Amino acid sequence: MTDRLLELFEQSNGAFLSGEELSERLQISRTAVWKQIERLRQQGYRFEAAPRKGYRLLAKPDIFDLPAFIGKLQTERFGKHVKYYDEVDSTQTVALSLVAEGAPEGTLVLAERQTAGRGRMGRQWHSPKGKGLWMSMILRPKHIPLSFTPQLTLLVSVALCRAIRAIVPVEAGIKWPNDLLIGGRKAAGILLESSAENETLQHIIAGVGIGVNLEPDDYPPELRNVATSLFIEAGYRIDRVELLCRFLLEWEQLYALYHEQGFAPIKLLWEALSVSLHKPIRCQTAQGLVDGYAEGIDELGALAIRLQDGTIRKMYSGDVEFR
Amino acid sequence: MTDRLLELFEQSNGAFLSGEELSERLQISRTAVWKQIERLRQQGYRFEAAPRKGYRLLAKPDIFDLPAFIGKLQTERFGKHVKYYDEVDSTQTVALSLVAEGAPEGTLVLAERQTAGRGRMGRQWHSPKGKGLWMSMILRPKHIPLSFTPQLTLLVSVALCRAIRAIVPVEAGIKWPNDLLIGGRKAAGILLESSAENETLQHIIAGVGIGVNLEPDDYPPELRNVATSLFIEAGYRIDRVELLCRFLLEWEQLYALYHEQGFAPIKLLWEALSVSLHKPIRCQTAQGLVDGYAEGIDELGALAIRLQDGTIRKMYSGDVEFR
């Protein structure tokens, strides 16, 4: 019943609908109309009620429109199996249990909210309800050596950066290895949890968190200077369905390209989108700080840093800062 | 009670002990002595009984002597937590559940028999009771980039090869990446299952299967031409406790060296023990067969193959055959 009511409000394009009209068209009493509207209000819809005019829909709750997503998705496999949750502890944890059950490549776990979202190095990932895309995807790469895993990390960041640039008019860039920055602040993060048998990759759970429609108040104080969202940067709300469909399509296409042609084309795309290259950087590693000039990435995805004495040092992991 | 009886037989060094003497020393009836001996026979001990002489111990069952192992182990951490099982499906599976429970680095899972032992690429691993060392160890490397995992695979094979050569007079060699061969036949295998978060290793479960005292009849027909055991090669039974203690010590020392000095010293040791280098080989890869001359391994552990046209191709995974 609330579905039909919503349909009427959506067709009205923000105009008022009187209680009498709604009652007639839905063939329910005016009291029942009022009850349905109250129910929608509890779900997060906002209505204006005015004497003699009736009701009009002011705002819908930002609930991910799963049917629209399924209808619009243009991929062959990525996201074709989708598990959508209102709330989970962590989409990574849910995806891991799906891997154990044999879920196919491209299985997507999506949640409106994570209560214990995970970031890199055991850090927490802030995932407020309905404001972002908090997701994990299962990959089962074919015959990819373990040493090539960093290439897949870079591939995901390229796909995400291209999707954001296609949908939102912002200059998104990639900080090595895979942070998405806009104007120097982080708008999205990627966490790849992988498993391998000897020298061959078995599966990857690719966790991606995109700050889509967070407003400044949605961030805890310690994140306000370092994090941003697409909404904050663009100045308007971003359609999460459209963004996710584009991201999955870019990702699937790059992933196919990678399996066909290897890392070379991905490397070129990454370099073009990178904000880390050709500048002085400082890299925090387990062995201490490394200062140098970021020369490029190598065929395995390692960052090549030229030190002051001219030697090249390759970084396989670490946190990069600009000096 | 059977413990004290065994002690007396072990002290007698294979000489006969009369029922009367045993009865007196253990302060039990001669019928009780007979019952204890029957119980030991059921556990796999073999006794000779002779009129007027009594009993003598001919052979003990090959049960891994856990107390002796604990007493002789000279490591600081490797094997200090040990879980010993008479039978498991797979020591890898047991170790994985221990990882989830937070088991520390060096935790060892050991089984007399595996009913579903795992080899590379989903192959079965033949693990008959009491005849081998079927084991898994938990490693939690510190700040090791994912790309370096193959180095750790090679490290385990070096430790194992050194331990075998120290205890058994055989020419054990390593076939890239980590098969242990004696006289061209496989005597041990290594399966490393690893997990990573982005570009950093989280944990490794190192599965090692060593064919210690298997006799030719212990192998299924399809393995007889390709597999061998230390017993078959040396011509006498090998003490599993001694071999395992040595292996864990070599492994722990190399692992510490690796964390201090990196892969360079491990690489030298691997090259010295390799049977794959400086000869024509054929490598089966996902992309097809690669024929070439095995030049060496690189700083990441990849096998460098010189092709006929002189170019060098790096192999990160694959099955090697000698041509």
JSON list of N, CA, C and O in Angstrom, two decimals, chain A residues 119-121 143 145-150 177-178 190-200 286 300 316-318, chain B residues 120-121 143 145-150 177-178 190-200 286 300 316-318:
[
{"chain": "A", "resi": 119, "resn": "GLY", "atom": "N", "xyz": [39.23, -0.53, 7.94]},
{"chain": "A", "resi": 119, "resn": "GLY", "atom": "CA", "xyz": [40.14, 0.15, 7.01]},
{"chain": "A", "resi": 119, "resn": "GLY", "atom": "C", "xyz": [41.48, -0.55, 7.03]},
{"chain": "A", "resi": 119, "resn": "GLY", "atom": "O", "xyz": [41.61, -1.65, 7.56]},
{"chain": "A", "resi": 120, "resn": "ARG", "atom": "N", "xyz": [42.49, 0.10, 6.44]},
{"chain": "A", "resi": 120, "resn": "ARG", "atom": "CA", "xyz": [43.82, -0.51, 6.42]},
{"chain": "A", "resi": 120, "resn": "ARG", "atom": "C", "xyz": [44.40, -0.58, 7.82]},
{"chain": "A", "resi": 120, "resn": "ARG", "atom": "O", "xyz": [44.09, 0.24, 8.68]},
{"chain": "A", "resi": 121, "resn": "MET", "atom": "N", "xyz": [45.28, -1.57, 8.01]},
{"chain": "A", "resi": 121, "resn": "MET", "atom": "CA", "xyz": [46.06, -1.70, 9.25]},
{"chain": "A", "resi": 121, "resn": "MET", "atom": "C", "xyz": [45.19, -1.69, 10.49]},
{"chain": "A", "resi": 121, "resn": "MET", "atom": "O", "xyz": [45.54, -1.07, 11.51]},
{"chain": "A", "resi": 143, "resn": "HIS", "atom": "N", "xyz": [44.73, -17.89, -12.40]},
{"chain": "A", "resi": 143, "resn": "HIS", "atom": "CA", "xyz": [46.16, -18.12, -12.62]},
{"chain": "A", "resi": 143, "resn": "HIS", "atom": "C", "xyz": [46.99, -16.85, -12.46]},
{"chain": "A", "resi": 143, "resn": "HIS", "atom": "O", "xyz": [47.89, -16.60, -13.27]},
{"chain": "A", "resi": 145, "resn": "PRO", "atom": "N", "xyz": [49.77, -14.93, -10.44]},
{"chain": "A", "resi": 145, "resn": "PRO", "atom": "CA", "xyz": [50.75, -15.15, -9.38]},
{"chain": "A", "resi": 145, "resn": "PRO", "atom": "C", "xyz": [50.51, -14.19, -8.22]},
{"chain": "A", "resi": 145, "resn": "PRO", "atom": "O", "xyz": [50.11, -13.04, -8.42]},
{"chain": "A", "resi": 146, "resn": "LEU", "atom": "N", "xyz": [50.80, -14.69, -7.04]},
{"chain": "A", "resi": 146, "resn": "LEU", "atom": "CA", "xyz": [50.66, -13.90, -5.82]},
{"chain": "A", "resi": 146, "resn": "LEU", "atom": "C", "xyz": [51.37, -12.55, -5.93]},
{"chain": "A", "resi": 146, "resn": "LEU", "atom": "O", "xyz": [50.85, -11.53, -5.48]},
{"chain": "A", "resi": 147, "resn": "SER", "atom": "N", "xyz": [52.54, -12.56, -6.55]},
{"chain": "A", "resi": 147, "resn": "SER", "atom": "CA", "xyz": [53.34, -11.32, -6.64]},
{"chain": "A", "resi": 147, "resn": "SER", "atom": "C", "xyz": [52.62, -10.23, -7.41]},
{"chain": "A", "resi": 147, "resn": "SER", "atom": "O", "xyz": [53.00, -9.07, -7.35]},
{"chain": "A", "resi": 148, "resn": "PHE", "atom": "N", "xyz": [51.59, -10.60, -8.16]},
{"chain": "A", "resi": 148, "resn": "PHE", "atom": "CA", "xyz": [50.89, -9.61, -8.97]},
{"chain": "A", "resi": 148, "resn": "PHE", "atom": "C", "xyz": [49.72, -8.96, -8.22]},
{"chain": "A", "resi": 148, "resn": "PHE", "atom": "O", "xyz": [49.05, -8.08, -8.76]},
{"chain": "A", "resi": 149, "resn": "THR", "atom": "N", "xyz": [49.46, -9.40, -6.99]},
{"chain": "A", "resi": 149, "resn": "THR", "atom": "CA", "xyz": [48.32, -8.84, -6.24]},
{"chain": "A", "resi": 149, "resn": "THR", "atom": "C", "xyz": [48.32, -7.31, -6.19]},
{"chain": "A", "resi": 149, "resn": "THR", "atom": "O", "xyz": [47.26, -6.70, -6.36]},
{"chain": "A", "resi": 150, "resn": "PRO", "atom": "N", "xyz": [49.50, -6.67, -5.97]},
{"chain": "A", "resi": 150, "resn": "PRO", "atom": "CA", "xyz": [49.47, -5.20, -5.94]},
{"chain": "A", "resi": 150, "resn": "PRO", "atom": "C", "xyz": [48.94, -4.60, -7.24]},
{"chain": "A", "resi": 150, "resn": "PRO", "atom": "O", "xyz": [48.34, -3.52, -7.23]},
{"chain": "A", "resi": 177, "resn": "PRO", "atom": "N", "xyz": [49.25, 3.56, -2.52]},
{"chain": "A", "resi": 177, "resn": "PRO", "atom": "CA", "xyz": [48.90, 2.71, -3.66]},
{"chain": "A", "resi": 177, "resn": "PRO", "atom": "C", "xyz": [47.46, 2.91, -4.14]},
{"chain": "A", "resi": 177, "resn": "PRO", "atom": "O", "xyz": [47.22, 2.81, -5.33]},
{"chain": "A", "resi": 178, "resn": "ASN", "atom": "N", "xyz": [46.50, 3.22, -3.24]},
{"chain": "A", "resi": 178, "resn": "ASN", "atom": "CA", "xyz": [45.12, 3.18, -3.74]},
{"chain": "A", "resi": 178, "resn": "ASN", "atom": "C", "xyz": [44.12, 4.06, -2.99]},
{"chain": "A", "resi": 178, "resn": "ASN", "atom": "O", "xyz": [42.94, 3.75, -2.98]},
{"chain": "A", "resi": 190, "resn": "ILE", "atom": "N", "xyz": [40.27, 1.71, -0.25]},
{"chain": "A", "resi": 190, "resn": "ILE", "atom": "CA", "xyz": [40.18, 0.35, -0.80]},
{"chain": "A", "resi": 190, "resn": "ILE", "atom": "C", "xyz": [40.99, -0.58, 0.10]},
{"chain": "A", "resi": 190, "resn": "ILE", "atom": "O", "xyz": [42.10, -0.26, 0.50]},
{"chain": "A", "resi": 191, "resn": "LEU", "atom": "N", "xyz": [40.40, -1.70, 0.43]},
{"chain": "A", "resi": 191, "resn": "LEU", "atom": "CA", "xyz": [41.07, -2.70, 1.27]},
{"chain": "A", "resi": 191, "resn": "LEU", "atom": "C", "xyz": [40.94, -4.05, 0.58]},
{"chain": "A", "resi": 191, "resn": "LEU", "atom": "O", "xyz": [39.84, -4.58, 0.48]},
{"chain": "A", "resi": 192, "resn": "LEU", "atom": "N", "xyz": [42.05, -4.58, 0.09]},
{"chain": "A", "resi": 192, "resn": "LEU", "atom": "CA", "xyz": [42.00, -5.90, -0.56]},
{"chain": "A", "resi": 192, "resn": "LEU", "atom": "C", "xyz": [42.51, -6.96, 0.40]},
{"chain": "A", "resi": 192, "resn": "LEU", "atom": "O", "xyz": [43.67, -6.93, 0.79]},
{"chain": "A", "resi": 193, "resn": "GLU", "atom": "N", "xyz": [41.65, -7.90, 0.74]},
{"chain": "A", "resi": 193, "resn": "GLU", "atom": "CA", "xyz": [42.10, -9.02, 1.55]},
{"chain": "A", "resi": 193, "resn": "GLU", "atom": "C", "xyz": [42.19, -10.23, 0.63]},
{"chain": "A", "resi": 193, "resn": "GLU", "atom": "O", "xyz": [41.21, -10.61, -0.01]},
{"chain": "A", "resi": 194, "resn": "SER", "atom": "N", "xyz": [43.39, -10.78, 0.55]},
{"chain": "A", "resi": 194, "resn": "SER", "atom": "CA", "xyz": [43.61, -11.83, -0.43]},
{"chain": "A", "resi": 194, "resn": "SER", "atom": "C", "xyz": [44.11, -13.10, 0.23]},
{"chain": "A", "resi": 194, "resn": "SER", "atom": "O", "xyz": [44.66, -13.08, 1.32]},
{"chain": "A", "resi": 195, "resn": "SER", "atom": "N", "xyz": [43.89, -14.21, -0.44]},
{"chain": "A", "resi": 195, "resn": "SER", "atom": "CA", "xyz": [44.44, -15.46, 0.04]},
{"chain": "A", "resi": 195, "resn": "SER", "atom": "C", "xyz": [45.13, -16.16, -1.12]},
{"chain": "A", "resi": 195, "resn": "SER", "atom": "O", "xyz": [44.73, -16.02, -2.27]},
{"chain": "A", "resi": 196, "resn": "ALA", "atom": "N", "xyz": [46.20, -16.87, -0.79]},
{"chain": "A", "resi": 196, "resn": "ALA", "atom": "CA", "xyz": [47.00, -17.51, -1.83]},
{"chain": "A", "resi": 196, "resn": "ALA", "atom": "C", "xyz": [47.42, -18.89, -1.39]},
{"chain": "A", "resi": 196, "resn": "ALA", "atom": "O", "xyz": [47.47, -19.19, -0.19]},
{"chain": "A", "resi": 197, "resn": "GLU", "atom": "N", "xyz": [47.69, -19.73, -2.39]},
{"chain": "A", "resi": 197, "resn": "GLU", "atom": "CA", "xyz": [48.23, -21.06, -2.15]},
{"chain": "A", "resi": 197, "resn": "GLU", "atom": "C", "xyz": [49.58, -21.10, -2.85]},
{"chain": "A", "resi": 197, "resn": "GLU", "atom": "O", "xyz": [49.64, -20.96, -4.07]},
{"chain": "A", "resi": 198, "resn": "ASN", "atom": "N", "xyz": [50.63, -21.25, -2.07]},
{"chain": "A", "resi": 198, "resn": "ASN", "atom": "CA", "xyz": [51.99, -21.08, -2.59]},
{"chain": "A", "resi": 198, "resn": "ASN", "atom": "C", "xyz": [52.05, -19.80, -3.41]},
{"chain": "A", "resi": 198, "resn": "ASN", "atom": "O", "xyz": [51.75, -18.73, -2.91]},
{"chain": "A", "resi": 199, "resn": "GLU", "atom": "N", "xyz": [52.39, -19.89, -4.69]},
{"chain": "A", "resi": 199, "resn": "GLU", "atom": "CA", "xyz": [52.65, -18.69, -5.46]},
{"chain": "A", "resi": 199, "resn": "GLU", "atom": "C", "xyz": [51.46, -18.26, -6.31]},
{"chain": "A", "resi": 199, "resn": "GLU", "atom": "O", "xyz": [51.58, -17.41, -7.18]},
{"chain": "A", "resi": 200, "resn": "THR", "atom": "N", "xyz": [50.27, -18.81, -6.04]},
{"chain": "A", "resi": 200, "resn": "THR", "atom": "CA", "xyz": [49.10, -18.49, -6.86]},
{"chain": "A", "resi": 200, "resn": "THR", "atom": "C", "xyz": [47.96, -17.91, -6.01]},
{"chain": "A", "resi": 200, "resn": "THR", "atom": "O", "xyz": [47.62, -18.47, -4.97]},
{"chain": "A", "resi": 286, "resn": "ALA", "atom": "N", "xyz": [58.04, 0.03, 7.49]},
{"chain": "A", "resi": 286, "resn": "ALA", "atom": "CA", "xyz": [58.37, -0.69, 8.72]},
{"chain": "A", "resi": 286, "resn": "ALA", "atom": "C", "xyz": [59.81, -0.41, 9.14]},
{"chain": "A", "resi": 286, "resn": "ALA", "atom": "O", "xyz": [60.15, -0.45, 10.32]},
{"chain": "A", "resi": 300, "resn": "LEU", "atom": "N", "xyz": [55.45, -4.61, -11.31]},
{"chain": "A", "resi": 300, "resn": "LEU", "atom": "CA", "xyz": [54.71, -5.35, -10.28]},
{"chain": "A", "resi": 300, "resn": "LEU", "atom": "C", "xyz": [53.80, -4.42, -9.47]},
{"chain": "A", "resi": 300, "resn": "LEU", "atom": "O", "xyz": [53.03, -4.88, -8.64]},
{"chain": "A", "resi": 316, "resn": "TYR", "atom": "N", "xyz": [57.19, -1.61, -1.63]},
{"chain": "A", "resi": 316, "resn": "TYR", "atom": "CA", "xyz": [56.11, -2.56, -1.89]},
{"chain": "A", "resi": 316, "resn": "TYR", "atom": "C", "xyz": [54.91, -2.30, -0.99]},
{"chain": "A", "resi": 316, "resn": "TYR", "atom": "O", "xyz": [53.81, -2.75, -1.25]},
{"chain": "A", "resi": 317, "resn": "SER", "atom": "N", "xyz": [55.14, -1.61, 0.11]},
{"chain": "A", "resi": 317, "resn": "SER", "atom": "CA", "xyz": [54.02, -1.22, 0.97]},
{"chain": "A", "resi": 317, "resn": "SER", "atom": "C", "xyz": [54.46, -0.01, 1.77]},
{"chain": "A", "resi": 317, "resn": "SER", "atom": "O", "xyz": [55.65, 0.27, 1.90]},
{"chain": "A", "resi": 318, "resn": "GLY", "atom": "N", "xyz": [53.50, 0.70, 2.32]},
{"chain": "A", "resi": 318, "resn": "GLY", "atom": "CA", "xyz": [53.86, 1.87, 3.11]},
{"chain": "A", "resi": 318, "resn": "GLY", "atom": "C", "xyz": [52.84, 2.97, 2.96]},
{"chain": "A", "resi": 318, "resn": "GLY", "atom": "O", "xyz": [51.94, 2.90, 2.14]},
{"chain": "B", "resi": 120, "resn": "ARG", "atom": "N", "xyz": [49.52, -29.23, -3.57]},
{"chain": "B", "resi": 120, "resn": "ARG", "atom": "CA", "xyz": [49.33, -28.05, -4.42]},
{"chain": "B", "resi": 120, "resn": "ARG", "atom": "C", "xyz": [48.17, -28.26, -5.38]},
{"chain": "B", "resi": 120, "resn": "ARG", "atom": "O", "xyz": [47.86, -29.38, -5.77]},
{"chain": "B", "resi": 121, "resn": "MET", "atom": "N", "xyz": [47.57, -27.16, -5.78]},
{"chain": "B", "resi": 121, "resn": "MET", "atom": "CA", "xyz": [46.53, -27.14, -6.82]},
{"chain": "B", "resi": 121, "resn": "MET", "atom": "C", "xyz": [45.41, -28.13, -6.56]},
{"chain": "B", "resi": 121, "resn": "MET", "atom": "O", "xyz": [44.96, -28.83, -7.47]},
{"chain": "B", "resi": 143, "resn": "HIS", "atom": "N", "xyz": [55.58, -7.07, 8.92]},
{"chain": "B", "resi": 143, "resn": "HIS", "atom": "CA", "xyz": [55.78, -6.04, 7.90]},
{"chain": "B", "resi": 143, "resn": "HIS", "atom": "C", "xyz": [56.41, -6.57, 6.63]},
{"chain": "B", "resi": 143, "resn": "HIS", "atom": "O", "xyz": [57.30, -5.93, 6.07]},
{"chain": "B", "resi": 145, "resn": "PRO", "atom": "N", "xyz": [56.03, -7.29, 2.77]},
{"chain": "B", "resi": 145, "resn": "PRO", "atom": "CA", "xyz": [55.11, -7.03, 1.66]},
{"chain": "B", "resi": 145, "resn": "PRO", "atom": "C", "xyz": [54.64, -8.34, 1.04]},
{"chain": "B", "resi": 145, "resn": "PRO", "atom": "O", "xyz": [55.40, -9.31, 0.96]},
{"chain": "B", "resi": 146, "resn": "LEU", "atom": "N", "xyz": [53.42, -8.32, 0.59]},
{"chain": "B", "resi": 146, "resn": "LEU", "atom": "CA", "xyz": [52.83, -9.47, -0.07]},
{"chain": "B", "resi": 146, "resn": "LEU", "atom": "C", "xyz": [53.71, -10.02, -1.19]},
{"chain": "B", "resi": 146, "resn": "LEU", "atom": "O", "xyz": [53.84, -11.23, -1.36]},
{"chain": "B", "resi": 147, "resn": "SER", "atom": "N", "xyz": [54.33, -9.11, -1.94]},
{"chain": "B", "resi": 147, "resn": "SER", "atom": "CA", "xyz": [55.14, -9.54, -3.09]},
{"chain": "B", "resi": 147, "resn": "SER", "atom": "C", "xyz": [56.32, -10.41, -2.67]},
{"chain": "B", "resi": 147, "resn": "SER", "atom": "O", "xyz": [56.93, -11.07, -3.49]},
{"chain": "B", "resi": 148, "resn": "PHE", "atom": "N", "xyz": [56.65, -10.40, -1.39]},
{"chain": "B", "resi": 148, "resn": "PHE", "atom": "CA", "xyz": [57.80, -11.17, -0.93]},
{"chain": "B", "resi": 148, "resn": "PHE", "atom": "C", "xyz": [57.42, -12.59, -0.50]},
{"chain": "B", "resi": 148, "resn": "PHE", "atom": "O", "xyz": [58.30, -13.37, -0.12]},
{"chain": "B", "resi": 149, "resn": "THR", "atom": "N", "xyz": [56.13, -12.92, -0.54]},
{"chain": "B", "resi": 149, "resn": "THR", "atom": "CA", "xyz": [55.72, -14.26, -0.10]},
{"chain": "B", "resi": 149, "resn": "THR", "atom": "C", "xyz": [56.52, -15.39, -0.75]},
{"chain": "B", "resi": 149, "resn": "THR", "atom": "O", "xyz": [56.91, -16.34, -0.07]},
{"chain": "B", "resi": 150, "resn": "PRO", "atom": "N", "xyz": [56.78, -15.31, -2.09]},
{"chain": "B", "resi": 150, "resn": "PRO", "atom": "CA", "xyz": [57.56, -16.40, -2.69]},
{"chain": "B", "resi": 150, "resn": "PRO", "atom": "C", "xyz": [58.93, -16.59, -2.03]},
{"chain": "B", "resi": 150, "resn": "PRO", "atom": "O", "xyz": [59.45, -17.70, -1.99]},
{"chain": "B", "resi": 177, "resn": "PRO", "atom": "N", "xyz": [59.46, -24.28, -7.43]},
{"chain": "B", "resi": 177, "resn": "PRO", "atom": "CA", "xyz": [59.92, -23.41, -6.35]},
{"chain": "B", "resi": 177, "resn": "PRO", "atom": "C", "xyz": [60.31, -24.15, -5.06]},
{"chain": "B", "resi": 177, "resn": "PRO", "atom": "O", "xyz": [61.23, -23.72, -4.40]},
{"chain": "B", "resi": 178, "resn": "ASN", "atom": "N", "xyz": [59.63, -25.24, -4.73]},
{"chain": "B", "resi": 178, "resn": "ASN", "atom": "CA", "xyz": [59.90, -25.76, -3.39]},
{"chain": "B", "resi": 178, "resn": "ASN", "atom": "C", "xyz": [59.67, -27.26, -3.21]},
{"chain": "B", "resi": 178, "resn": "ASN", "atom": "O", "xyz": [59.39, -27.69, -2.10]},
{"chain": "B", "resi": 190, "resn": "ILE", "atom": "N", "xyz": [55.78, -28.81, 0.02]},
{"chain": "B", "resi": 190, "resn": "ILE", "atom": "CA", "xyz": [55.50, -27.64, 0.85]},
{"chain": "B", "resi": 190, "resn": "ILE", "atom": "C", "xyz": [54.31, -26.90, 0.25]},
{"chain": "B", "resi": 190, "resn": "ILE", "atom": "O", "xyz": [54.25, -26.70, -0.96]},
{"chain": "B", "resi": 191, "resn": "LEU", "atom": "N", "xyz": [53.36, -26.55, 1.08]},
{"chain": "B", "resi": 191, "resn": "LEU", "atom": "CA", "xyz": [52.18, -25.81, 0.63]},
{"chain": "B", "resi": 191, "resn": "LEU", "atom": "C", "xyz": [52.00, -24.61, 1.57]},
{"chain": "B", "resi": 191, "resn": "LEU", "atom": "O", "xyz": [51.69, -24.78, 2.74]},
{"chain": "B", "resi": 192, "resn": "LEU", "atom": "N", "xyz": [52.21, -23.42, 1.05]},
{"chain": "B", "resi": 192, "resn": "LEU", "atom": "CA", "xyz": [52.04, -22.23, 1.87]},
{"chain": "B", "resi": 192, "resn": "LEU", "atom": "C", "xyz": [50.71, -21.57, 1.54]},
{"chain": "B", "resi": 192, "resn": "LEU", "atom": "O", "xyz": [50.50, -21.14, 0.40]},
{"chain": "B", "resi": 193, "resn": "GLU", "atom": "N", "xyz": [49.82, -21.49, 2.52]},
{"chain": "B", "resi": 193, "resn": "GLU", "atom": "CA", "xyz": [48.58, -20.76, 2.32]},
{"chain": "B", "resi": 193, "resn": "GLU", "atom": "C", "xyz": [48.70, -19.45, 3.07]},
{"chain": "B", "resi": 193, "resn": "GLU", "atom": "O", "xyz": [48.93, -19.44, 4.28]},
{"chain": "B", "resi": 194, "resn": "SER", "atom": "N", "xyz": [48.57, -18.37, 2.33]},
{"chain": "B", "resi": 194, "resn": "SER", "atom": "CA", "xyz": [48.83, -17.08, 2.96]},
{"chain": "B", "resi": 194, "resn": "SER", "atom": "C", "xyz": [47.63, -16.16, 2.82]},
{"chain": "B", "resi": 194, "resn": "SER", "atom": "O", "xyz": [46.79, -16.34, 1.96]},
{"chain": "B", "resi": 195, "resn": "SER", "atom": "N", "xyz": [47.56, -15.20, 3.71]},
{"chain": "B", "resi": 195, "resn": "SER", "atom": "CA", "xyz": [46.52, -14.19, 3.60]},
{"chain": "B", "resi": 195, "resn": "SER", "atom": "C", "xyz": [47.17, -12.83, 3.73]},
{"chain": "B", "resi": 195, "resn": "SER", "atom": "O", "xyz": [48.17, -12.67, 4.43]},
{"chain": "B", "resi": 196, "resn": "ALA", "atom": "N", "xyz": [46.61, -11.87, 3.02]},
{"chain": "B", "resi": 196, "resn": "ALA", "atom": "CA", "xyz": [47.20, -10.54, 3.01]},
{"chain": "B", "resi": 196, "resn": "ALA", "atom": "C", "xyz": [46.12, -9.49, 3.07]},
{"chain": "B", "resi": 196, "resn": "ALA", "atom": "O", "xyz": [44.96, -9.73, 2.72]},
{"chain": "B", "resi": 197, "resn": "GLU", "atom": "N", "xyz": [46.52, -8.32, 3.57]},
{"chain": "B", "resi": 197, "resn": "GLU", "atom": "CA", "xyz": [45.64, -7.15, 3.58]},
{"chain": "B", "resi": 197, "resn": "GLU", "atom": "C", "xyz": [46.32, -6.10, 2.74]},
{"chain": "B", "resi": 197, "resn": "GLU", "atom": "O", "xyz": [47.43, -5.66, 3.08]},
{"chain": "B", "resi": 198, "resn": "ASN", "atom": "N", "xyz": [45.69, -5.73, 1.63]},
{"chain": "B", "resi": 198, "resn": "ASN", "atom": "CA", "xyz": [46.35, -4.89, 0.63]},
{"chain": "B", "resi": 198, "resn": "ASN", "atom": "C", "xyz": [47.73, -5.43, 0.33]},
{"chain": "B", "resi": 198, "resn": "ASN", "atom": "O", "xyz": [47.86, -6.59, -0.03]},
{"chain": "B", "resi": 199, "resn": "GLU", "atom": "N", "xyz": [48.76, -4.64, 0.57]},
{"chain": "B", "resi": 199, "resn": "GLU", "atom": "CA", "xyz": [50.08, -5.08, 0.13]},
{"chain": "B", "resi": 199, "resn": "GLU", "atom": "C", "xyz": [50.92, -5.68, 1.26]},
{"chain": "B", "resi": 199, "resn": "GLU", "atom": "O", "xyz": [52.12, -5.88, 1.10]},
{"chain": "B", "resi": 200, "resn": "THR", "atom": "N", "xyz": [50.28, -6.03, 2.38]},
{"chain": "B", "resi": 200, "resn": "THR", "atom": "CA", "xyz": [51.04, -6.57, 3.50]},
{"chain": "B", "resi": 200, "resn": "THR", "atom": "C", "xyz": [50.55, -7.97, 3.90]},
{"chain": "B", "resi": 200, "resn": "THR", "atom": "O", "xyz": [49.35, -8.19, 4.05]},
{"chain": "B", "resi": 286, "resn": "ALA", "atom": "N", "xyz": [50.01, -21.08, -16.90]},
{"chain": "B", "resi": 286, "resn": "ALA", "atom": "CA", "xyz": [48.62, -20.90, -17.31]},
{"chain": "B", "resi": 286, "resn": "ALA", "atom": "C", "xyz": [48.56, -20.48, -18.78]},
{"chain": "B", "resi": 286, "resn": "ALA", "atom": "O", "xyz": [47.59, -20.74, -19.48]},
{"chain": "B", "resi": 300, "resn": "LEU", "atom": "N", "xyz": [62.91, -11.30, -5.96]},
{"chain": "B", "resi": 300, "resn": "LEU", "atom": "CA", "xyz": [61.58, -11.60, -5.41]},
{"chain": "B", "resi": 300, "resn": "LEU", "atom": "C", "xyz": [61.33, -13.11, -5.33]},
{"chain": "B", "resi": 300, "resn": "LEU", "atom": "O", "xyz": [60.32, -13.55, -4.78]},
{"chain": "B", "resi": 316, "resn": "TYR", "atom": "N", "xyz": [56.63, -16.56, -12.19]},
{"chain": "B", "resi": 316, "resn": "TYR", "atom": "CA", "xyz": [56.23, -16.36, -10.80]},
{"chain": "B", "resi": 316, "resn": "TYR", "atom": "C", "xyz": [55.51, -17.58, -10.24]},
{"chain": "B", "resi": 316, "resn": "TYR", "atom": "O", "xyz": [55.39, -17.74, -9.04]},
{"chain": "B", "resi": 317, "resn": "SER", "atom": "N", "xyz": [54.99, -18.42, -11.13]},
{"chain": "B", "resi": 317, "resn": "SER", "atom": "CA", "xyz": [54.39, -19.66, -10.67]},
{"chain": "B", "resi": 317, "resn": "SER", "atom": "C", "xyz": [54.41, -20.63, -11.83]},
{"chain": "B", "resi": 317, "resn": "SER", "atom": "O", "xyz": [54.58, -20.24, -12.98]},
{"chain": "B", "resi": 318, "resn": "GLY", "atom": "N", "xyz": [54.26, -21.90, -11.53]},
{"chain": "B", "resi": 318, "resn": "GLY", "atom": "CA", "xyz": [54.25, -22.89, -12.60]},
{"chain": "B", "resi": 318, "resn": "GLY", "atom": "C", "xyz": [54.89, -24.19, -12.16]},
{"chain": "B", "resi": 318, "resn": "GLY", "atom": "O", "xyz": [55.47, -24.28, -11.09]}
]
